CSV table of N, CA and C in Angstrom, one decimal:
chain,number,residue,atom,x,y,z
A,557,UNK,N,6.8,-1.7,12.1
A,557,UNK,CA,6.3,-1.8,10.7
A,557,UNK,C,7.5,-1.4,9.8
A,558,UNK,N,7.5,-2.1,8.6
A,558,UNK,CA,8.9,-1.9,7.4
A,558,UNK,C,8.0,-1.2,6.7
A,559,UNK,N,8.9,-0.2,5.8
A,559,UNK,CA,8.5,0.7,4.6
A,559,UNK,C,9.4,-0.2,3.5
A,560,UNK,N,8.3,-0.3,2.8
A,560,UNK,CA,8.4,-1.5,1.8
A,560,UNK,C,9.1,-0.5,0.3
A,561,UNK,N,9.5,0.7,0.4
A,561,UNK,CA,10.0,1.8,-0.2
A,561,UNK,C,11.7,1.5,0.3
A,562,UNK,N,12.0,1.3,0.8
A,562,UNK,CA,13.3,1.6,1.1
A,562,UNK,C,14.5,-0.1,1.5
A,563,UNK,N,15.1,-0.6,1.3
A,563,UNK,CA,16.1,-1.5,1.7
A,563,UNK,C,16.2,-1.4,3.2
A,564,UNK,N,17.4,-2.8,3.3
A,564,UNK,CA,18.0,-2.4,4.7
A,564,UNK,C,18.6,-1.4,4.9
A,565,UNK,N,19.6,-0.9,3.8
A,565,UNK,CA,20.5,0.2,4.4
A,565,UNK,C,19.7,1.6,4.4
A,566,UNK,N,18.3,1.3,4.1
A,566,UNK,CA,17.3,2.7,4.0
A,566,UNK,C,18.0,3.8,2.5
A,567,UNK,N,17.7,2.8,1.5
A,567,UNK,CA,18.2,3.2,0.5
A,567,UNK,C,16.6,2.7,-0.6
A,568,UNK,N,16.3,4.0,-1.2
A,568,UNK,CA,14.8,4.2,-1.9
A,568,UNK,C,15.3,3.1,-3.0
A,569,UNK,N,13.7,2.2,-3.1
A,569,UNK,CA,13.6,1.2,-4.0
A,569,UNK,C,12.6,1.4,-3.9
A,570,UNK,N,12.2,0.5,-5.3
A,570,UNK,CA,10.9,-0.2,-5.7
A,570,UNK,C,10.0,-1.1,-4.8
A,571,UNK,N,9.3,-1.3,-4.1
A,571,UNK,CA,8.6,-2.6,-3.6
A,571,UNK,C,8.6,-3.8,-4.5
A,572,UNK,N,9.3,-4.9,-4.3
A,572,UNK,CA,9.2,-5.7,-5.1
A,572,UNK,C,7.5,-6.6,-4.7
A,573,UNK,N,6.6,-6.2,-6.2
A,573,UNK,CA,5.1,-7.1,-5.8
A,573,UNK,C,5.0,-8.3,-6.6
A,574,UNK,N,6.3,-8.5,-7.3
A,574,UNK,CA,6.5,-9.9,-7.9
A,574,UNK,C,5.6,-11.0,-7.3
A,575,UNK,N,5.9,-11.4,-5.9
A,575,UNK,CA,5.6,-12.6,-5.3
A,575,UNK,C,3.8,-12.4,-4.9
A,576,UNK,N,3.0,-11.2,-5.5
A,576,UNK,CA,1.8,-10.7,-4.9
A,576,UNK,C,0.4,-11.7,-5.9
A,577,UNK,N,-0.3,-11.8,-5.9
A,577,UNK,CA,-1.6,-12.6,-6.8
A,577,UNK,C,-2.2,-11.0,-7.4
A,578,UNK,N,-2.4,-11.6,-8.4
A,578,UNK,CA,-3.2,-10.1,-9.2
A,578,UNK,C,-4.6,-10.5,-8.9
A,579,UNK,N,-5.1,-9.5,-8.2
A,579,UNK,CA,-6.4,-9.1,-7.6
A,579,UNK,C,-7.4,-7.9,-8.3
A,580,UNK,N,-8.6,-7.7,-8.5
A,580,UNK,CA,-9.2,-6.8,-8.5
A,580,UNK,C,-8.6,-5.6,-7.6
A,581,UNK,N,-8.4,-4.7,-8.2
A,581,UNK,CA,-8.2,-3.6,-6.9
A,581,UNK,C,-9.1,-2.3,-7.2
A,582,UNK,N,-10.0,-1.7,-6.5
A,582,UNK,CA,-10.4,-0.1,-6.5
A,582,UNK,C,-10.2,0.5,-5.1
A,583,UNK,N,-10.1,1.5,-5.8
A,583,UNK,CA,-9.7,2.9,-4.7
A,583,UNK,C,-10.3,4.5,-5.2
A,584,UNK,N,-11.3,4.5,-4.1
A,584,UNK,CA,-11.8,6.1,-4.4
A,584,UNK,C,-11.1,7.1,-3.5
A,585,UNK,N,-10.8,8.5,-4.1
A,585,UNK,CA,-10.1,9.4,-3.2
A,585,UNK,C,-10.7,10.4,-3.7
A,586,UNK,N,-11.1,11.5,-2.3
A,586,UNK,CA,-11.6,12.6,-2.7
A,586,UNK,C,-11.1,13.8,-2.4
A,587,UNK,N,-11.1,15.2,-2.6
A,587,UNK,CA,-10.5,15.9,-2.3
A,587,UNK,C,-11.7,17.5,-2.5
A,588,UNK,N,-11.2,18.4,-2.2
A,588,UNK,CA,-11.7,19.5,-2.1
A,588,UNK,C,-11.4,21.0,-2.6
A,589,UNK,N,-11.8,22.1,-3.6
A,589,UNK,CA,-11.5,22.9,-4.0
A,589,UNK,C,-12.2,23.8,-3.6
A,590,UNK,N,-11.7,24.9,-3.1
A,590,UNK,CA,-12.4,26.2,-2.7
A,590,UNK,C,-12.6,27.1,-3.2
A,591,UNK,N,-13.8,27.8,-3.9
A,591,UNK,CA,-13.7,28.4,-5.0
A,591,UNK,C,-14.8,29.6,-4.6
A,592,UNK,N,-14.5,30.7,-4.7
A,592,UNK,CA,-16.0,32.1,-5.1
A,592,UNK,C,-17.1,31.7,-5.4
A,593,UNK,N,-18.1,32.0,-4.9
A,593,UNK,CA,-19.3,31.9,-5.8
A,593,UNK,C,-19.3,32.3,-7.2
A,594,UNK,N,-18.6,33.7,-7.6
A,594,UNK,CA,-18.3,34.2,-9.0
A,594,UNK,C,-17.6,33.2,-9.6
A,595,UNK,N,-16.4,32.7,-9.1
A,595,UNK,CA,-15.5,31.5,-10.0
A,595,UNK,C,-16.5,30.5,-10.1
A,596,UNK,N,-17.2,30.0,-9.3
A,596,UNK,CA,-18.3,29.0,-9.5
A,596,UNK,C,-19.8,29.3,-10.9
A,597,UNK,N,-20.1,30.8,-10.8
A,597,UNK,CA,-20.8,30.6,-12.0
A,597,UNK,C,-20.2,30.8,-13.0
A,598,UNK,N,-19.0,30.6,-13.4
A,598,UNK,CA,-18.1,30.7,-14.8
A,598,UNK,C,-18.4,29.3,-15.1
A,599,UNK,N,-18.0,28.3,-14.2
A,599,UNK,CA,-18.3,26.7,-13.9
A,599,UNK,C,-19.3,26.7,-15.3
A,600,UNK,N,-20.6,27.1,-14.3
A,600,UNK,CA,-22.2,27.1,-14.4
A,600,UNK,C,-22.6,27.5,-16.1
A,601,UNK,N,-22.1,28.8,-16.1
A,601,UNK,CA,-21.6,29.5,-17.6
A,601,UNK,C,-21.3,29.3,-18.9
A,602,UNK,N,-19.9,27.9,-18.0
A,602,UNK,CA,-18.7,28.2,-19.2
A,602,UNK,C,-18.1,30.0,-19.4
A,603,UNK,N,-17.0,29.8,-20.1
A,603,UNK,CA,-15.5,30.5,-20.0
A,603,UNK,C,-15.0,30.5,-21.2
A,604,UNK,N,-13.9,31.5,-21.7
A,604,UNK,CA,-13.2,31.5,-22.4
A,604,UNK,C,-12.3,30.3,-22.8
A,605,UNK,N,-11.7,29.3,-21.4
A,605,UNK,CA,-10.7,28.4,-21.8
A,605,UNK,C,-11.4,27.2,-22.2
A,606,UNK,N,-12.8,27.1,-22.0
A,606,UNK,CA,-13.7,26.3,-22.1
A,606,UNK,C,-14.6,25.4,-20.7
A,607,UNK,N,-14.9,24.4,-21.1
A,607,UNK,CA,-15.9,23.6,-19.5
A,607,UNK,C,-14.6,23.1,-18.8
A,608,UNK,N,-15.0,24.3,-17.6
A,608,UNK,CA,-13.7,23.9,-17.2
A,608,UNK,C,-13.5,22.1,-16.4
A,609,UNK,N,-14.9,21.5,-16.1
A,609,UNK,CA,-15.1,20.2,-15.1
A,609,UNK,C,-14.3,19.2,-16.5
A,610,UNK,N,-15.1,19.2,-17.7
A,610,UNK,CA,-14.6,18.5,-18.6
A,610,UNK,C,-12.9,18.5,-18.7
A,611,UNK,N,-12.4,19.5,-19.0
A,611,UNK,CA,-11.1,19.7,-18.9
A,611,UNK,C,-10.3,18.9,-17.7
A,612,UNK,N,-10.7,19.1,-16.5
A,612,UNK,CA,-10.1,18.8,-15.4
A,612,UNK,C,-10.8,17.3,-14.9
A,613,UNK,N,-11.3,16.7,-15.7
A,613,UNK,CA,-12.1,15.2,-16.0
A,613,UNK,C,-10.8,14.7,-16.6
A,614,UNK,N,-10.3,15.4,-18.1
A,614,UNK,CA,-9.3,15.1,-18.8
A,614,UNK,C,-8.0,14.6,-17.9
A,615,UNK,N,-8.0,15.4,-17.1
A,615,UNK,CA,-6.1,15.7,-17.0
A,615,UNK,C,-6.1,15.2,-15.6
A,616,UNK,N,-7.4,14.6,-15.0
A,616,UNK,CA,-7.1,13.5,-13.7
A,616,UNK,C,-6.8,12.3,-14.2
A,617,UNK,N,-8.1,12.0,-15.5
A,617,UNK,CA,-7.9,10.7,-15.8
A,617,UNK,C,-6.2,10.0,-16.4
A,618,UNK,N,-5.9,11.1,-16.9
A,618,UNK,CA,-4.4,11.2,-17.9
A,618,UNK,C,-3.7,11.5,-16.8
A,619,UNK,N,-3.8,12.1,-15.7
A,619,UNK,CA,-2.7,11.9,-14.4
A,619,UNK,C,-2.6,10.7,-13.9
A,620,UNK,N,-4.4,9.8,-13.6
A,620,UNK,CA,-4.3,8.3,-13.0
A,620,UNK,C,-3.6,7.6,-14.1
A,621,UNK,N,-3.6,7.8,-14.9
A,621,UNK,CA,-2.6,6.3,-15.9
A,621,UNK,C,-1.0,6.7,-16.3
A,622,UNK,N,-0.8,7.6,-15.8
A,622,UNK,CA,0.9,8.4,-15.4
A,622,UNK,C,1.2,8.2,-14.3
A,623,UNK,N,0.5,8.0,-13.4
A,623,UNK,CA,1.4,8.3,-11.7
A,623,UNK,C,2.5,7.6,-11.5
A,624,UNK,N,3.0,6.2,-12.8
A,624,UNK,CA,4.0,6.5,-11.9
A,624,UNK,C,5.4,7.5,-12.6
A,625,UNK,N,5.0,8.2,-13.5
A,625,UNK,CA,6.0,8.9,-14.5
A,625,UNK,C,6.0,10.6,-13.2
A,626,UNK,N,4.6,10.5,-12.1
A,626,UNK,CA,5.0,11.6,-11.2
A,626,UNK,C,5.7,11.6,-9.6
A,627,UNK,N,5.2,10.1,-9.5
A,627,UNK,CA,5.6,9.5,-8.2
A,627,UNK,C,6.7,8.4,-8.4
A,628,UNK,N,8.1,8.5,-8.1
A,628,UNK,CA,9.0,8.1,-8.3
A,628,UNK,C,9.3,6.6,-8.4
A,629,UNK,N,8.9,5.9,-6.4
A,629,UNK,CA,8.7,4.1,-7.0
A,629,UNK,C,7.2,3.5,-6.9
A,630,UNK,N,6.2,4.8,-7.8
A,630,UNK,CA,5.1,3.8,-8.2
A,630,UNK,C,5.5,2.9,-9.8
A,631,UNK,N,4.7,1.8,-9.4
A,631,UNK,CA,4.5,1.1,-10.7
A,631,UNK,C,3.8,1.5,-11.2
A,632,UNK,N,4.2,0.7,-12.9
A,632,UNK,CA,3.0,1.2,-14.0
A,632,UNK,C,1.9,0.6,-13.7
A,633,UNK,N,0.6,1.0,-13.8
A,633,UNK,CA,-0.7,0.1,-13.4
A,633,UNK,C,-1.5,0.5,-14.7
A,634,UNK,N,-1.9,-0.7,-15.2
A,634,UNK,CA,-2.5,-0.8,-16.1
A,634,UNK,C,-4.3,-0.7,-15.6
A,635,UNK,N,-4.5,0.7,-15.4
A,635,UNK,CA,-6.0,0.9,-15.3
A,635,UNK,C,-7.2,-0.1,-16.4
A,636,UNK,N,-8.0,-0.3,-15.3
A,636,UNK,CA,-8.9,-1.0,-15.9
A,636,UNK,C,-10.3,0.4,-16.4
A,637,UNK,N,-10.4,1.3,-15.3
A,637,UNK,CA,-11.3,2.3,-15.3
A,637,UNK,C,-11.0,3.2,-14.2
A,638,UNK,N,-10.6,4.7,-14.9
A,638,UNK,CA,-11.1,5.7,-13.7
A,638,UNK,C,-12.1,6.4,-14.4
A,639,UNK,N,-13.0,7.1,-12.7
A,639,UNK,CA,-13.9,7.9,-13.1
A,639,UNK,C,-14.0,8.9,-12.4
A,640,UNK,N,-14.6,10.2,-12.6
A,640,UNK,CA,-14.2,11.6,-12.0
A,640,UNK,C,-15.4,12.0,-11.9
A,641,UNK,N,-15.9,12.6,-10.5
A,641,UNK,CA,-17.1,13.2,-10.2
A,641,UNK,C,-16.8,14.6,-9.3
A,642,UNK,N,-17.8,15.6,-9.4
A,642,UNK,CA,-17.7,16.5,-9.1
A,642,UNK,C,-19.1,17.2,-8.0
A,643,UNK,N,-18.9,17.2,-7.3
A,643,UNK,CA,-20.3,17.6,-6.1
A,643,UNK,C,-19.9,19.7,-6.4
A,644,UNK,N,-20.7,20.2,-6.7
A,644,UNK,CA,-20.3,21.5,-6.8
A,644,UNK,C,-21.5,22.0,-5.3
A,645,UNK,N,-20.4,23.2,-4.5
A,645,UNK,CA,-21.2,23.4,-3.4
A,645,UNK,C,-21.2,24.5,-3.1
A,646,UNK,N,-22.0,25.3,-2.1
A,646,UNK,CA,-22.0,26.8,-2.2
A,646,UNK,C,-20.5,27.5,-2.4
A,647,UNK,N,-19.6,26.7,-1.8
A,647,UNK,CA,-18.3,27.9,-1.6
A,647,UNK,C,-17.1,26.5,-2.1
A,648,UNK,N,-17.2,25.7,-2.6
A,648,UNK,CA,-16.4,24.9,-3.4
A,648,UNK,C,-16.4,23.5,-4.3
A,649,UNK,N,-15.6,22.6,-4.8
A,649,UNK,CA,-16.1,21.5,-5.5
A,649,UNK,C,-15.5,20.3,-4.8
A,650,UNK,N,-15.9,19.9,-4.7
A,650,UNK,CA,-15.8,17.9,-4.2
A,650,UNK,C,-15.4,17.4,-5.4
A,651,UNK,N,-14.5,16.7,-4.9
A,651,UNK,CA,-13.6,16.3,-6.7
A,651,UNK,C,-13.5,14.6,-5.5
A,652,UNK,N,-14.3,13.2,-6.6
A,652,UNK,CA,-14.1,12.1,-6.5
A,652,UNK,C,-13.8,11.0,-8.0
A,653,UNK,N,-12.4,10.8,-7.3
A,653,UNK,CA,-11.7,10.1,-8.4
A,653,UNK,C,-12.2,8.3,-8.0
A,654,UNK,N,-12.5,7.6,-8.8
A,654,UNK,CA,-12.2,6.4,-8.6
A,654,UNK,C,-11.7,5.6,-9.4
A,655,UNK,N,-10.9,4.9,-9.1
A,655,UNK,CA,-9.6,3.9,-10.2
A,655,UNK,C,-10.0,3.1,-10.0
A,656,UNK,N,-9.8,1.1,-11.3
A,656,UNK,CA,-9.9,0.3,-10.8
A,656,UNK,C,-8.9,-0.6,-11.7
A,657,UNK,N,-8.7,-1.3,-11.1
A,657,UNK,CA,-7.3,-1.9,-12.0
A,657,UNK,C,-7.1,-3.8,-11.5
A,658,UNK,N,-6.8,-4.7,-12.4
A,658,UNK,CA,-6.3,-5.8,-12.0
A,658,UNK,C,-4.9,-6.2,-11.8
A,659,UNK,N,-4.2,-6.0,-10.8
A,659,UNK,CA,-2.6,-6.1,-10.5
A,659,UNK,C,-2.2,-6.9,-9.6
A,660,UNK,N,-0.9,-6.5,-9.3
A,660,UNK,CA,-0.4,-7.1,-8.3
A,660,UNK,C,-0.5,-5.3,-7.1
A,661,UNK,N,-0.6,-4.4,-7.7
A,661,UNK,CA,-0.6,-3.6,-6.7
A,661,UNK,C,-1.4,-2.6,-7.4
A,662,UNK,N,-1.5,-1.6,-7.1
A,662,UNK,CA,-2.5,0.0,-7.5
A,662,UNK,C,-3.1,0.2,-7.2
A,663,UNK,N,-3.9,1.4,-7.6
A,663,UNK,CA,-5.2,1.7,-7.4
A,663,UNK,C,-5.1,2.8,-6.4
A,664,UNK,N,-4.5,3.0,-5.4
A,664,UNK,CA,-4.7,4.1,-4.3
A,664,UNK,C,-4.0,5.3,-4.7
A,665,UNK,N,-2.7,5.4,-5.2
A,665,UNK,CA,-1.9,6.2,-6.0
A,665,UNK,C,-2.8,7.1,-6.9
A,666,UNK,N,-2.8,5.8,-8.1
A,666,UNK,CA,-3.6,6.5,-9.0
A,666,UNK,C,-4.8,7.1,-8.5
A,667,UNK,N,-5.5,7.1,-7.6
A,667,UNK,CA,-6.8,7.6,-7.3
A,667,UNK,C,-6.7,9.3,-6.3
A,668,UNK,N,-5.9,8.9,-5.9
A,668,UNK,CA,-5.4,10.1,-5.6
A,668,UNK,C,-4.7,11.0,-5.8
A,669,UNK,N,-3.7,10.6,-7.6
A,669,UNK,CA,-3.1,11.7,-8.3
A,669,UNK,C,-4.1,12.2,-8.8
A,670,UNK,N,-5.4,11.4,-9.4
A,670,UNK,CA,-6.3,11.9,-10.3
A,670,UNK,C,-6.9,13.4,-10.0
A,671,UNK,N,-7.5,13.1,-8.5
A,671,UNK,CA,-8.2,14.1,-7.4
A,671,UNK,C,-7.5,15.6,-7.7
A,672,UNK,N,-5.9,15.3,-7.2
A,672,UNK,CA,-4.5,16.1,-7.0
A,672,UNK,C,-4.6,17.0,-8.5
A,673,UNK,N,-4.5,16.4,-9.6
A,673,UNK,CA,-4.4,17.1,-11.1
A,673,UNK,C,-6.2,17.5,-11.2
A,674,UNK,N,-6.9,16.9,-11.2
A,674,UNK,CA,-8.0,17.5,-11.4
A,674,UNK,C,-8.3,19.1,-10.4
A,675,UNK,N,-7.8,19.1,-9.4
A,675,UNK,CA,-8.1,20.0,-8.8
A,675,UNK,C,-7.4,20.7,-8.9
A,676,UNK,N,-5.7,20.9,-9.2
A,676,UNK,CA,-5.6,21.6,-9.9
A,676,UNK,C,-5.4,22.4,-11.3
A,677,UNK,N,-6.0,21.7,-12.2
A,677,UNK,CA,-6.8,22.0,-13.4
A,677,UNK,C,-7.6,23.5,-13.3
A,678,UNK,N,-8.8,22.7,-12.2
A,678,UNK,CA,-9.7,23.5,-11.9
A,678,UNK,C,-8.6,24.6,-11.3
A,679,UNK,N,-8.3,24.6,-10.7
A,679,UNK,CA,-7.0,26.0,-9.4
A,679,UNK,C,-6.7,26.8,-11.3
A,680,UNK,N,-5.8,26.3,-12.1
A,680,UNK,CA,-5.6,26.9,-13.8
A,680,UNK,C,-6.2,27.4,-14.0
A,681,UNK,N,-7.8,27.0,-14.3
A,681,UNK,CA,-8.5,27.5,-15.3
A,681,UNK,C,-9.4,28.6,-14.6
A,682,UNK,N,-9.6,28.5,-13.5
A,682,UNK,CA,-10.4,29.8,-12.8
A,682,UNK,C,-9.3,30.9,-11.9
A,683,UNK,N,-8.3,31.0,-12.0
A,683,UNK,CA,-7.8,31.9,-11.4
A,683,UNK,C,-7.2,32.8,-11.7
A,684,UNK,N,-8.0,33.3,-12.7
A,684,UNK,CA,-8.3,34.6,-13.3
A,684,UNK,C,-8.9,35.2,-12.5
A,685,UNK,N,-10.3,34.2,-12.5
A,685,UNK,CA,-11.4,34.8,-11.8
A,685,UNK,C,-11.7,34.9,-10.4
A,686,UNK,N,-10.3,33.9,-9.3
A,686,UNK,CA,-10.5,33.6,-7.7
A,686,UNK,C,-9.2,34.1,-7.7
A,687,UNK,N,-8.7,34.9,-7.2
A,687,UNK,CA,-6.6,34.6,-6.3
A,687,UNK,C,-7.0,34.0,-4.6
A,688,UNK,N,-8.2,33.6,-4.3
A,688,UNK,CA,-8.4,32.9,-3.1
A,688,UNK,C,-8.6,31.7,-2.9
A,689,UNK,N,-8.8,31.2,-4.3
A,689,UNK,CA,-9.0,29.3,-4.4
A,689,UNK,C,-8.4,28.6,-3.1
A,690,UNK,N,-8.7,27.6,-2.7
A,690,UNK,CA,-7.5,26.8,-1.6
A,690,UNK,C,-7.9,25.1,-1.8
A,691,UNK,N,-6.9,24.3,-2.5
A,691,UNK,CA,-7.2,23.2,-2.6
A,691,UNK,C,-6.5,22.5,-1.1
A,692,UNK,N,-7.7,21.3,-0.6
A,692,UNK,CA,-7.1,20.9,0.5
A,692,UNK,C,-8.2,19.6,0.7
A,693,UNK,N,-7.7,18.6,1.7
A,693,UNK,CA,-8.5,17.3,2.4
A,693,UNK,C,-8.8,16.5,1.1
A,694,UNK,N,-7.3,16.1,0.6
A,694,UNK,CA,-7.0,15.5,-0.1
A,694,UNK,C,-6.7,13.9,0.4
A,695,UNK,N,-7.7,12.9,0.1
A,695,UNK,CA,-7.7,12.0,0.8
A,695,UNK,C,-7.9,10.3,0.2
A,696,UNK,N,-7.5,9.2,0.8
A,696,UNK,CA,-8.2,7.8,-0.1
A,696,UNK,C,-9.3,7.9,1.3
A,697,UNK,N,-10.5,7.3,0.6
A,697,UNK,CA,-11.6,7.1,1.1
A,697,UNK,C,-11.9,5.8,1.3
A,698,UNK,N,-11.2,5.0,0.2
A,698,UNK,CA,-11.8,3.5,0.5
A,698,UNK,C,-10.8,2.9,-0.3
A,699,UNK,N,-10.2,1.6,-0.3
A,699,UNK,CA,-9.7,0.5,-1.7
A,699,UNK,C,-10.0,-0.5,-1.0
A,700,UNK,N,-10.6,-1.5,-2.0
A,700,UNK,CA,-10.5,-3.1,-2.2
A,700,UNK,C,-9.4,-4.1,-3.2
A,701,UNK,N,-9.5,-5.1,-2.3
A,701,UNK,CA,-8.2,-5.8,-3.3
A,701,UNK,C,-6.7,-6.0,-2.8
A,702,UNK,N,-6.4,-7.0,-2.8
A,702,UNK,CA,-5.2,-6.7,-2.1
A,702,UNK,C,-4.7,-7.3,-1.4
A,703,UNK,N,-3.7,-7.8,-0.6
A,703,UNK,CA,-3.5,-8.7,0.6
A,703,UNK,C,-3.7,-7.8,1.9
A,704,UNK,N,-3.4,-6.6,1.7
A,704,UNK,CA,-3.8,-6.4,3.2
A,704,UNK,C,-5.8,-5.7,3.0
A,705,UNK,N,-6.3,-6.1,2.3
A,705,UNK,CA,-7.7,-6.2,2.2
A,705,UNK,C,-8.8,-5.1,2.0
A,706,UNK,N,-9.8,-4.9,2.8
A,706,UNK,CA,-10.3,-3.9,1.9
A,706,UNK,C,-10.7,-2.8,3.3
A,707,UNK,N,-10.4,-1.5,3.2
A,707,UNK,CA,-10.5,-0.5,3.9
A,707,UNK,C,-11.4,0.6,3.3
A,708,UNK,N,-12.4,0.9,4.3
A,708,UNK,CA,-13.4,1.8,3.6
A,708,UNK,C,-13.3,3.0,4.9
A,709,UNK,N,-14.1,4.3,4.3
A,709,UNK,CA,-14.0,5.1,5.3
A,709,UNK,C,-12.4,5.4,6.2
A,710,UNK,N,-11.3,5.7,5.5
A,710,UNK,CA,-10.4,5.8,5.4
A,710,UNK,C,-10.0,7.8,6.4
């Protein structure tokens, strides 16, 4: 298999997706925050910095339409829609990003920086209140679209 990142002489490039059909693409990625019960009813509460989900809603969705100003040879992808959900659970939060875009390439990146900044948003805004937080099982779950087609349960 070739890494479509690198030349023959194994010199970092762009993927050229010139020659690709612009397709529908989505991609959901979820990830995991480990949090106190106490840092969790601040959640519940609200806080001094303010809601902290809304906040970290903000700065996924503003990470998915940046990724590639964080990840070196992503392209710009012109999002069509991300969305950010949050499962809050006895001892942490389920953070699900889902991106959806019409390109020649995206969607997996961005779905997964979103997860990545949103959680740690949340890791900023409560760790006053946790020094035990542990963000981790940071993952794509599913994308459609695409030539190599659609993968669910990832």
């Amino acid at each position: 298999m070739e890494l479509n990142h690198f030349d023959g002489n194994g010199n970092a490039r762009m993927a050229d997706v010139s020659n690709k059909d612009i397709t529908l693409r989505e991609a959901v990625a979820k990830g995991r925050i480990k949090v106190s019960p106490a840092a969790l009813a601040l959640i519940a509460g609200g806080n001094k910095k303010g809601n902290v989900l809304t906040t970290a809603t903000v700065a996924g969705v503003l990470a998915a339409k940046r990724t590639f100003e964080a990840i070196p040879m992503c392209h710009v992808v012109a999002l069509d829609n991300v969305e950010i959900n949050y499962e809050l659970r006895a001892d942490s939060i389920e953070i699900t990003a889902k991106t959806v875009c019409h390109g020649r390439t995206g969607a997996e990146m961005e779905a997964l920086h979103a997860v990545s900044v949103a959680a740690l948003t949340i890791y900023d805004m409560l760790k006053a209140a946790d020094k035990s937080m542990a963000i981790s099982d940071i993952r794509l779950v599913s994308k459609t679209g695409g030539k190599s087609g659609d993968v669910f349960n990832i």
